[in-house]
Short mmCIF file of C-alpha atoms in Angstrom, two decimals:
data_model
loop_
_atom_site.label_atom_id
_atom_site.label_comp_id
_atom_site.label_asym_id
_atom_site.label_seq_id
_atom_site.Cartn_x
_atom_site.Cartn_y
_atom_site.Cartn_z
CA MET A 1 1.98 252.93 -129.13
CA LYS A 2 3.05 249.53 -130.30
CA LYS A 3 1.51 248.29 -133.48
CA TYR A 4 -1.40 245.99 -132.86
CA SER A 5 -2.04 243.03 -135.11
CA LEU A 6 -5.71 242.78 -135.99
CA MET A 7 -7.66 240.48 -138.27
CA LEU A 8 -8.80 243.09 -140.73
CA ALA A 9 -5.74 245.29 -140.65
CA SER A 10 -4.55 244.17 -144.02
CA MET A 11 -7.96 244.73 -145.58
CA LEU A 12 -8.78 248.13 -144.14
CA LEU A 13 -6.19 250.67 -145.21
CA MET A 14 -8.08 253.86 -144.43
CA LEU A 15 -11.45 255.46 -144.15
CA SER A 16 -11.31 257.25 -147.50
CA VAL A 17 -13.74 260.09 -147.43
CA THR A 18 -14.89 262.73 -149.86
CA ALA A 19 -17.79 265.11 -149.71
CA CYS A 20 -21.17 263.68 -150.68
CA GLY A 21 -24.53 265.32 -151.17
CA GLY A 22 -28.07 264.85 -150.11
CA ASN A 23 -30.20 265.34 -147.02
CA GLY A 24 -31.98 262.03 -146.59
CA GLY A 25 -34.54 263.22 -144.04
CA ASN A 26 -37.83 265.04 -143.81
CA GLY A 27 -36.69 267.36 -141.06
CA ASN A 28 -37.78 267.81 -137.48
CA THR A 29 -40.05 270.51 -136.17
CA SER A 30 -38.26 270.96 -132.84
CA ALA A 31 -34.71 272.13 -133.50
CA PRO A 32 -32.41 273.08 -130.60
CA THR A 33 -31.58 276.73 -130.33
CA ASP A 34 -27.78 276.31 -130.25
CA ALA A 35 -26.46 276.49 -133.79
CA PRO A 36 -23.03 275.18 -134.80
CA SER A 37 -20.32 277.77 -134.82
CA SER A 38 -17.11 276.21 -136.12
CA ALA A 39 -18.12 274.78 -139.50
CA ASP A 40 -16.12 276.28 -142.31
CA PRO A 41 -17.57 275.68 -145.79
CA ALA A 42 -14.14 276.12 -147.27
CA ALA A 43 -12.49 273.59 -144.97
CA GLY A 44 -12.92 270.58 -147.24
CA SER A 45 -10.25 270.80 -149.89
CA GLY A 46 -11.47 267.85 -151.91
CA GLY A 47 -15.24 268.25 -151.64
CA THR A 48 -17.81 269.65 -153.99
CA THR A 49 -20.09 272.30 -152.53
CA GLU A 50 -23.25 273.97 -153.72
CA PRO A 51 -23.10 277.65 -154.66
CA ALA A 52 -24.40 278.48 -151.15
CA GLY A 53 -21.23 276.92 -149.76
CA LYS A 54 -22.77 274.10 -147.72
CA ALA A 55 -20.26 271.43 -146.76
CA LYS A 56 -21.67 267.95 -147.39
CA ILE A 57 -20.80 265.09 -145.05
CA LYS A 58 -22.05 261.53 -144.55
CA PHE A 59 -22.91 260.13 -141.12
CA TYR A 60 -22.94 256.33 -140.81
CA THR A 61 -24.97 254.83 -137.98
CA PHE A 62 -26.60 251.62 -136.73
CA LYS A 63 -29.75 253.55 -135.78
CA ALA A 64 -32.73 253.11 -138.09
CA ASP A 65 -33.45 255.49 -140.94
CA LYS A 66 -36.92 256.32 -139.62
CA PRO A 67 -38.52 259.64 -138.60
CA GLU A 68 -39.33 258.28 -135.14
CA GLU A 69 -35.67 257.35 -134.46
CA PRO A 70 -34.24 259.93 -131.99
CA ILE A 71 -30.78 260.00 -133.59
CA TYR A 72 -32.41 260.57 -136.98
CA GLN A 73 -34.40 263.44 -135.47
CA ALA A 74 -31.24 264.94 -133.97
CA VAL A 75 -29.41 264.85 -137.32
CA GLN A 76 -32.29 266.56 -139.08
CA ALA A 77 -32.43 269.17 -136.32
CA TYR A 78 -28.73 269.87 -136.86
CA ASN A 79 -29.35 270.33 -140.58
CA GLU A 80 -32.14 272.80 -139.84
CA ALA A 81 -30.28 274.68 -137.09
CA GLN A 82 -27.57 276.09 -139.38
CA ASP A 83 -26.79 276.68 -143.05
CA LYS A 84 -23.11 275.73 -143.27
CA VAL A 85 -23.20 271.92 -143.13
CA GLU A 86 -25.55 269.32 -144.54
CA VAL A 87 -25.42 265.80 -143.11
CA GLU A 88 -26.57 262.77 -145.06
CA TYR A 89 -27.91 260.04 -142.77
CA GLU A 90 -26.64 256.58 -143.70
CA SER A 91 -28.09 253.65 -141.76
CA LEU A 92 -26.59 250.25 -142.56
CA VAL A 93 -28.85 248.15 -140.30
CA GLN A 94 -32.39 248.55 -139.06
CA ASN A 95 -32.09 246.48 -135.87
CA SER A 96 -29.69 248.76 -133.92
CA ASP A 97 -27.09 245.97 -133.86
CA SER A 98 -23.78 247.82 -133.70
CA THR A 99 -21.73 244.64 -134.30
CA ASP A 100 -23.48 243.92 -137.60
CA PHE A 101 -23.19 247.59 -138.46
CA MET A 102 -19.43 247.69 -137.92
CA LYS A 103 -18.93 244.57 -140.05
CA LYS A 104 -20.85 246.17 -142.91
CA LEU A 105 -19.04 249.47 -142.49
CA ASP A 106 -15.66 247.70 -142.58
CA ILE A 107 -16.61 245.96 -145.84
CA LEU A 108 -17.84 249.22 -147.39
CA VAL A 109 -14.69 251.08 -146.37
CA ALA A 110 -12.50 248.31 -147.79
CA GLY A 111 -14.37 248.76 -151.05
CA GLY A 112 -13.72 252.50 -151.11
CA GLU A 113 -16.98 253.71 -149.57
CA VAL A 114 -17.15 257.37 -148.56
CA VAL A 115 -17.39 258.09 -144.80
CA ASP A 116 -17.02 261.33 -142.85
CA VAL A 117 -18.46 260.58 -139.42
CA PHE A 118 -19.52 257.27 -137.92
CA MET A 119 -21.06 256.02 -134.72
CA THR A 120 -20.02 253.00 -132.65
CA GLY A 121 -21.96 251.03 -130.06
CA ASN A 122 -19.09 250.78 -127.58
CA GLU A 123 -15.56 251.89 -126.84
CA ASP A 124 -13.82 248.78 -128.17
CA GLU A 125 -15.42 249.09 -131.61
CA LEU A 126 -14.02 252.58 -131.99
CA LEU A 127 -10.56 252.02 -130.52
CA GLU A 128 -10.00 248.88 -132.58
CA ARG A 129 -10.37 251.00 -135.70
CA ALA A 130 -8.35 253.86 -134.23
CA SER A 131 -5.45 251.44 -133.72
CA ARG A 132 -5.42 250.87 -137.48
CA GLY A 133 -4.78 254.55 -138.11
CA VAL A 134 -8.07 255.11 -139.88
CA VAL A 135 -9.75 257.40 -137.32
CA GLU A 136 -8.86 261.07 -137.03
CA PRO A 137 -7.63 262.28 -133.61
CA LEU A 138 -9.66 265.24 -132.36
CA ASN A 139 -7.01 266.89 -130.20
CA SER A 140 -6.12 269.62 -132.70
CA PHE A 141 -9.78 270.57 -133.09
CA PHE A 142 -10.18 270.99 -129.34
CA GLU A 143 -7.05 273.14 -129.36
CA GLN A 144 -8.55 275.34 -132.06
CA GLU A 145 -11.56 275.86 -129.79
CA SER A 146 -9.20 276.57 -126.86
CA ILE A 147 -10.95 274.02 -124.69
CA LYS A 148 -9.75 271.16 -122.54
CA PRO A 149 -11.96 268.20 -123.51
CA GLU A 150 -11.69 266.65 -120.02
CA ASP A 151 -13.49 269.74 -118.70
CA GLU A 152 -16.27 269.26 -121.25
CA TYR A 153 -17.00 265.53 -121.00
CA SER A 154 -17.30 262.91 -118.26
CA LYS A 155 -15.33 260.49 -120.46
CA LEU A 156 -13.37 260.60 -123.71
CA LEU A 157 -12.44 257.67 -125.95
CA LYS A 158 -8.64 257.81 -126.01
CA LEU A 159 -5.70 255.80 -127.23
CA ASP A 160 -2.13 256.91 -126.49
CA ASP A 161 -3.40 260.24 -125.13
CA LYS A 162 -5.17 260.97 -128.40
CA VAL A 163 -8.91 261.57 -128.36
CA TYR A 164 -10.60 259.51 -131.08
CA GLY A 165 -14.21 259.70 -130.03
CA ILE A 166 -16.77 261.74 -128.11
CA LEU A 167 -19.66 260.09 -126.29
CA PRO A 168 -23.05 261.63 -127.18
CA SER A 169 -24.45 259.84 -124.13
CA SER A 170 -22.85 258.10 -121.17
CA THR A 171 -23.74 255.01 -119.20
CA GLN A 172 -22.72 255.32 -115.55
CA TRP A 173 -22.68 252.43 -113.11
CA LEU A 174 -24.82 252.88 -110.01
CA THR A 175 -26.84 250.84 -107.50
CA VAL A 176 -30.60 250.52 -107.97
CA PHE A 177 -32.95 249.48 -105.15
CA ASN A 178 -36.51 248.17 -104.90
CA LYS A 179 -38.08 250.78 -102.61
CA ASP A 180 -40.64 248.34 -101.19
CA HIS A 181 -37.93 245.85 -100.24
CA LEU A 182 -35.75 248.59 -98.77
CA GLU A 183 -38.55 249.86 -96.53
CA ALA A 184 -39.62 246.34 -95.51
CA ALA A 185 -36.06 245.68 -94.31
CA GLY A 186 -35.99 248.96 -92.40
CA LEU A 187 -33.05 250.25 -94.45
CA SER A 188 -32.35 253.72 -95.79
CA LEU A 189 -30.51 254.45 -99.01
CA PRO A 190 -26.73 254.20 -98.56
CA GLU A 191 -24.71 257.37 -98.91
CA MET A 192 -21.71 258.14 -101.06
CA GLY A 193 -18.73 256.31 -99.58
CA TRP A 194 -20.37 253.04 -98.59
CA THR A 195 -18.18 249.97 -99.19
CA TRP A 196 -18.54 246.53 -100.74
CA ASP A 197 -18.57 245.11 -97.21
CA ASP A 198 -21.60 247.33 -96.63
CA PHE A 199 -23.09 246.03 -99.88
CA ARG A 200 -22.79 242.48 -98.57
CA ASP A 201 -24.46 243.50 -95.32
CA TYR A 202 -27.33 245.20 -97.20
CA ALA A 203 -27.80 242.08 -99.33
CA LYS A 204 -28.07 239.86 -96.24
CA LYS A 205 -30.65 242.16 -94.62
CA LEU A 206 -32.68 242.44 -97.84
CA THR A 207 -32.83 238.68 -98.46
CA THR A 208 -36.11 236.93 -97.62
CA PRO A 209 -37.60 233.53 -98.52
CA GLU A 210 -39.27 235.29 -101.48
CA HIS A 211 -36.26 237.08 -102.98
CA TYR A 212 -32.49 237.46 -102.94
CA GLY A 213 -30.81 240.58 -101.65
CA THR A 214 -28.93 241.12 -104.91
CA TYR A 215 -28.12 239.69 -108.31
CA PHE A 216 -24.85 239.34 -110.22
CA HIS A 217 -24.93 238.90 -113.98
CA THR A 218 -22.56 236.90 -116.20
CA TRP A 219 -20.73 239.85 -117.74
CA GLY A 220 -17.00 240.37 -117.25
CA GLU A 221 -17.49 243.38 -114.98
CA TYR A 222 -19.21 241.35 -112.27
CA PRO A 223 -16.26 239.16 -111.14
CA ASN A 224 -14.57 242.37 -109.95
CA ILE A 225 -16.51 245.60 -110.34
CA ILE A 226 -13.74 247.41 -108.43
CA ALA A 227 -11.35 246.83 -111.34
CA TYR A 228 -13.72 248.77 -113.59
CA THR A 229 -14.31 251.64 -111.20
CA GLU A 230 -10.97 252.21 -109.45
CA LYS A 231 -8.25 250.97 -111.82
CA PRO A 232 -6.83 252.66 -114.94
CA HIS A 233 -7.54 249.43 -116.84
CA PRO A 234 -9.59 246.48 -115.53
CA GLN A 235 -7.02 243.81 -116.52
CA LEU A 236 -3.73 245.57 -117.31
CA SER A 237 -1.10 247.81 -115.78
CA ALA A 238 0.31 250.76 -117.71
CA ASP A 239 3.11 248.53 -119.05
CA LEU A 240 0.49 245.99 -120.28
CA LYS A 241 1.06 243.41 -117.55
CA PRO A 242 -1.86 241.48 -115.98
CA ILE A 243 -3.00 243.00 -112.67
CA PHE A 244 -4.62 239.92 -111.10
CA ASP A 245 -2.21 240.24 -108.13
CA ASP A 246 -4.14 243.36 -107.16
CA PRO A 247 -5.95 242.55 -103.85
CA SER A 248 -9.31 243.62 -105.28
CA PHE A 249 -9.47 240.51 -107.49
CA GLU A 250 -9.12 237.97 -104.70
CA TYR A 251 -11.40 240.08 -102.50
CA PHE A 252 -14.21 240.29 -105.05
CA PHE A 253 -13.98 236.68 -106.21
CA ASN A 254 -14.28 235.58 -102.58
CA LEU A 255 -17.02 238.13 -101.88
CA ARG A 256 -19.08 236.61 -104.67
CA ARG A 257 -18.50 233.10 -103.35
CA ALA A 258 -19.38 234.07 -99.76
CA MET A 259 -22.58 235.88 -100.76
CA GLU A 260 -23.72 232.89 -102.80
CA LYS A 261 -22.55 229.97 -100.64
CA GLU A 262 -22.61 231.37 -97.08
CA ASP A 263 -25.08 234.25 -97.01
CA LYS A 264 -27.45 232.86 -99.64
CA SER A 265 -28.08 236.49 -100.58
CA ALA A 266 -27.23 236.17 -104.29
CA GLU A 267 -28.72 233.77 -106.82
CA PRO A 268 -26.33 230.87 -107.56
CA TYR A 269 -24.16 231.56 -110.60
CA ALA A 270 -25.03 228.14 -112.06
CA ASP A 271 -28.72 229.08 -112.05
CA VAL A 272 -27.96 232.45 -113.65
CA LEU A 273 -26.05 230.74 -116.46
CA ALA A 274 -28.75 228.13 -117.02
CA SER A 275 -31.58 230.67 -117.06
CA ASN A 276 -30.00 233.10 -119.54
CA TYR A 277 -31.63 236.09 -117.84
CA HIS A 278 -31.62 239.62 -119.14
CA VAL A 279 -29.36 241.59 -116.80
CA LEU A 280 -32.39 243.47 -115.41
CA GLN A 281 -34.91 240.65 -115.38
CA GLN A 282 -34.55 239.43 -111.80
CA PHE A 283 -34.57 242.93 -110.33
CA PHE A 284 -37.73 244.10 -112.06
CA ALA A 285 -39.39 240.74 -111.41
CA GLY A 286 -38.91 241.41 -107.69
CA ASN A 287 -36.55 238.46 -107.31
CA ALA A 288 -33.59 240.65 -106.29
CA SER A 289 -33.76 243.73 -104.07
CA MET A 290 -30.75 245.69 -105.34
CA LEU A 291 -28.46 245.63 -108.32
CA ALA A 292 -25.13 247.18 -109.26
CA VAL A 293 -25.74 247.99 -112.91
CA PRO A 294 -25.22 250.54 -115.70
CA SER A 295 -27.62 253.48 -115.70
CA TYR A 296 -29.67 252.22 -118.64
CA ALA A 297 -31.60 250.43 -115.89
CA VAL A 298 -33.25 253.80 -115.22
CA ARG A 299 -35.10 254.11 -118.52
CA ALA A 300 -35.82 250.37 -118.51
CA ALA A 301 -38.03 251.00 -115.48
CA LEU A 302 -40.51 252.65 -117.85
CA ASN A 303 -40.67 249.66 -120.18
CA LEU A 304 -43.53 247.92 -118.40
CA GLU A 305 -44.27 245.68 -121.36
CA LYS A 306 -40.82 244.09 -121.09
CA PHE A 307 -40.35 244.51 -117.32
CA PRO A 308 -43.80 244.60 -115.67
CA HIS A 309 -43.60 245.90 -112.09
CA GLU A 310 -45.25 248.39 -109.76
CA PHE A 311 -42.51 249.36 -107.29
CA GLN A 312 -40.47 252.55 -107.37
CA SER A 313 -36.75 252.32 -108.14
CA MET A 314 -34.37 254.26 -105.92
CA TYR A 315 -30.70 254.95 -106.62
CA ALA A 316 -27.36 255.21 -104.83
CA PRO A 317 -23.70 255.40 -105.89
CA LEU A 318 -21.65 252.26 -106.38
CA PRO A 319 -19.81 251.07 -103.27
CA ARG A 320 -16.08 251.70 -102.99
CA SER A 321 -13.37 249.21 -102.05
CA VAL A 322 -12.90 248.93 -98.30
CA ASP A 323 -9.41 250.47 -98.30
CA SER A 324 -10.14 253.22 -100.84
CA LYS A 325 -9.89 256.84 -99.75
CA GLU A 326 -11.52 258.06 -102.97
CA LEU A 327 -15.25 258.80 -103.12
CA GLY A 328 -17.47 258.66 -106.21
CA MET A 329 -15.40 256.32 -108.34
CA THR A 330 -17.52 254.65 -111.00
CA ASN A 331 -17.40 253.17 -114.48
CA ILE A 332 -18.60 255.37 -117.33
CA SER A 333 -18.99 253.93 -120.81
CA GLY A 334 -20.74 254.45 -124.11
CA GLY A 335 -20.46 254.39 -127.85
CA GLY A 336 -18.59 257.09 -129.69
CA LEU A 337 -18.87 259.55 -132.53
CA ALA A 338 -15.71 259.49 -134.64
CA MET A 339 -14.23 261.11 -137.73
CA GLY A 340 -12.59 259.35 -140.66
CA ALA A 341 -8.87 260.07 -140.99
CA LYS A 342 -9.16 261.04 -144.67
CA SER A 343 -12.26 263.18 -144.44
CA ALA A 344 -12.18 266.04 -146.91
CA ASN A 345 -14.47 268.04 -144.61
CA LYS A 346 -12.85 267.70 -141.21
CA GLU A 347 -14.00 271.04 -139.80
CA ALA A 348 -17.59 270.33 -140.78
CA SER A 349 -17.37 266.78 -139.42
CA TYR A 350 -15.99 268.01 -136.12
CA ASP A 351 -18.69 270.66 -135.87
CA PHE A 352 -21.37 268.00 -136.34
CA ILE A 353 -19.77 265.67 -133.76
CA ARG A 354 -19.54 268.45 -131.19
CA TRP A 355 -23.14 269.55 -131.75
CA MET A 356 -24.41 265.99 -131.42
CA SER A 357 -22.45 265.52 -128.20
CA LYS A 358 -24.08 268.62 -126.70
CA GLU A 359 -27.60 268.49 -128.15
CA SER A 360 -28.66 264.96 -129.18
CA TYR A 361 -29.69 264.05 -125.62
CA LYS A 362 -32.71 266.33 -126.08
CA PHE A 363 -33.97 263.80 -128.60
CA THR A 364 -32.62 260.51 -127.24
CA LYS A 365 -33.52 261.36 -123.61
CA GLU A 366 -30.23 259.78 -122.53
CA ILE A 367 -27.76 261.14 -120.00
CA PRO A 368 -25.14 263.14 -121.94
CA SER A 369 -21.42 262.82 -121.43
CA PHE A 370 -21.33 266.59 -121.91
CA LYS A 371 -21.01 268.25 -118.51
CA GLY A 372 -22.71 271.52 -119.40
CA VAL A 373 -26.20 270.49 -118.29
CA ASP A 374 -28.31 271.08 -115.20
CA GLY A 375 -28.63 267.57 -113.79
CA ALA A 376 -31.73 268.06 -111.65
CA GLU A 377 -33.54 269.92 -114.42
CA LEU A 378 -32.59 267.25 -116.96
CA ILE A 379 -33.76 264.35 -114.74
CA ASN A 380 -37.04 266.12 -113.99
CA SER A 381 -37.67 266.81 -117.67
CA PHE A 382 -36.97 263.17 -118.54
CA PHE A 383 -38.82 261.45 -115.68
CA GLY A 384 -40.91 264.05 -113.86
CA GLU A 385 -44.11 262.33 -114.97
CA ASN A 386 -42.91 258.89 -113.89
CA THR A 387 -42.11 259.37 -110.21
CA ASP A 388 -44.26 256.37 -109.32
CA LEU A 389 -41.56 254.24 -110.97
CA ILE A 390 -38.43 256.41 -110.66
CA ASP A 391 -37.27 258.35 -107.62
CA THR A 392 -35.94 261.42 -109.39
CA ALA A 393 -34.35 262.95 -106.29
CA SER A 394 -32.05 260.00 -105.57
CA LEU A 395 -31.35 259.55 -109.29
CA SER A 396 -30.26 263.16 -109.77
CA LYS A 397 -28.16 263.04 -106.60
CA THR A 398 -26.45 259.84 -107.75
CA LEU A 399 -25.75 260.70 -111.39
CA PHE A 400 -24.68 264.30 -110.86
CA ASP A 401 -22.93 264.17 -107.51
CA PRO A 402 -19.82 266.40 -107.84
CA ASN A 403 -17.68 263.55 -106.45
CA ILE A 404 -18.52 261.24 -109.38
CA LYS A 405 -15.41 260.50 -111.40
CA MET A 406 -13.38 257.87 -113.21
CA PRO A 407 -9.71 257.07 -112.67
CA ASP A 408 -7.27 258.26 -115.32
CA SER A 409 -7.74 255.36 -117.67
CA PHE A 410 -6.38 253.84 -120.84
CA SER A 411 -7.77 251.32 -123.31
CA VAL A 412 -6.48 248.68 -125.68
CA PRO A 413 -8.24 247.56 -128.86
CA TYR A 414 -8.32 243.93 -127.70
CA GLY A 415 -10.14 244.70 -124.46
CA SER A 416 -13.07 242.39 -125.24
CA GLU A 417 -10.68 239.41 -125.36
CA LEU A 418 -9.28 240.25 -121.92
CA LYS A 419 -12.76 240.64 -120.49
CA ALA A 420 -13.72 237.17 -121.74
CA ILE A 421 -10.68 235.68 -119.97
CA VAL A 422 -11.92 237.04 -116.64
CA GLU A 423 -15.45 235.81 -117.33
CA ASN A 424 -14.13 232.31 -117.95
CA GLY A 425 -11.78 232.44 -114.98
CA PHE A 426 -14.52 233.42 -112.58
CA ALA A 427 -16.87 230.75 -113.96
CA SER A 428 -14.20 228.13 -113.25
CA PHE A 429 -13.63 229.57 -109.76
CA ILE A 430 -17.28 229.55 -108.71
CA LEU A 431 -18.60 226.48 -110.54
CA ASP A 432 -15.66 224.13 -109.96
CA ASN A 433 -14.90 225.43 -106.46
CA ARG A 434 -11.28 226.13 -107.37
CA SER A 435 -8.84 228.30 -105.45
CA PHE A 436 -8.28 231.88 -106.50
CA ASP A 437 -4.54 231.27 -106.91
CA GLU A 438 -5.16 228.50 -109.45
CA VAL A 439 -7.53 230.61 -111.48
CA LYS A 440 -5.29 233.68 -111.19
CA SER A 441 -2.38 231.77 -112.69
CA GLU A 442 -4.44 230.67 -115.67
CA MET A 443 -5.93 234.13 -116.28
CA THR A 444 -2.46 235.69 -116.09
CA ALA A 445 -1.09 233.29 -118.70
CA GLU A 446 -4.03 233.87 -121.02
CA VAL A 447 -3.81 237.65 -120.78
CA GLU A 448 -0.06 237.56 -121.42
CA LYS A 449 -0.70 235.49 -124.52
CA VAL A 450 -3.24 237.98 -125.90
CA VAL A 451 -1.01 240.98 -125.18
CA SER A 452 1.97 239.29 -126.84
CA ALA A 453 -0.05 238.42 -129.95
CA ASN A 454 -1.10 242.06 -130.32
CA GLN A 455 2.43 243.46 -129.95
CA LYS A 456 3.82 241.72 -133.01
#
């Protein structure tokens, strides 16, 4: 891969790691039954171990250092489930802000702080650091286990075919419906394979004087969701050229304009910008009947203090592009667990990462990226007591449909910059009533500029 020029590259030379001691927690009474199997107390050549041979590693996270924090509980359960590795829980922020956390971690690392394993809030945060050569690729560890990671996880965080992170939980895009609105319109849930033309038709039929049929947020996915579900990269080709000539961009930009201006089935973008809504606010307020959204909307349905409502949410897959022959394409994302390149306890660190990826969902109650779970059983255990708010049958069918998949994808560490270019381009298109060709030309030039700056 070409060398990327990043702001902190000169300051952050490596994640220097040695073994450190101390279990900072009080333990958890409900430890999973699966104990780690690959930790080798002799694996860390530079670490200091107790006579019992426990490898000591530090885990840095943006989750609070509190007994009620699910990630904290999972770490303590790992410590109790085996006697080969001891993890010290290091929280740098107490507000779960991953951006603040990464800034503090970068400063600590630059000052020589010791890190074995760390957690990121999203893919870009991890891959940016991987591009600096300070994150350990995990490929060799998978090979030692004789497993193909793609068979184990719905998504891996990769750069140049090297796996740098494992998702302990995954966020999958889907479509959520207000059951009351769906029934009032005489509509049934759409099936796998419905298209964005169908989505537009549903939105028109769901719209009433009291509410819109759908809602589109301000994020960079919403100008062209197809780019995030059916393309290897949402803005770039494999040779790092802008892909705005792809027909899906003009189609989706114009779809958004038609639904807002002609159909009146989507809230005007100008009003969305001015109101500064939470992405889920209009749906749970009953002001929008359906929403294409990441799957964290599911658990949000239980937060009645923040999103008071009484209707049941129902779920369906995302639509596909009209000319697509593929079914089940979606966007899967999440933060990663990663290992420092200079860890003195790599085997122990890998063992902890793998265990967390397979077991932490039992504490966080989030959908794991790990494929080795019974989907219907998991959904029922999470939401079986909340069926008045969540339709567990449609949720399980949507999240664990065997057709669900992502395209073979790649990432770049400056992805957030490219996403912002599309956000700005779409805003100009819809607010200033400009032609797609004009906006496409500007977005193309801006993306080329960012790519060029990061190839020096």
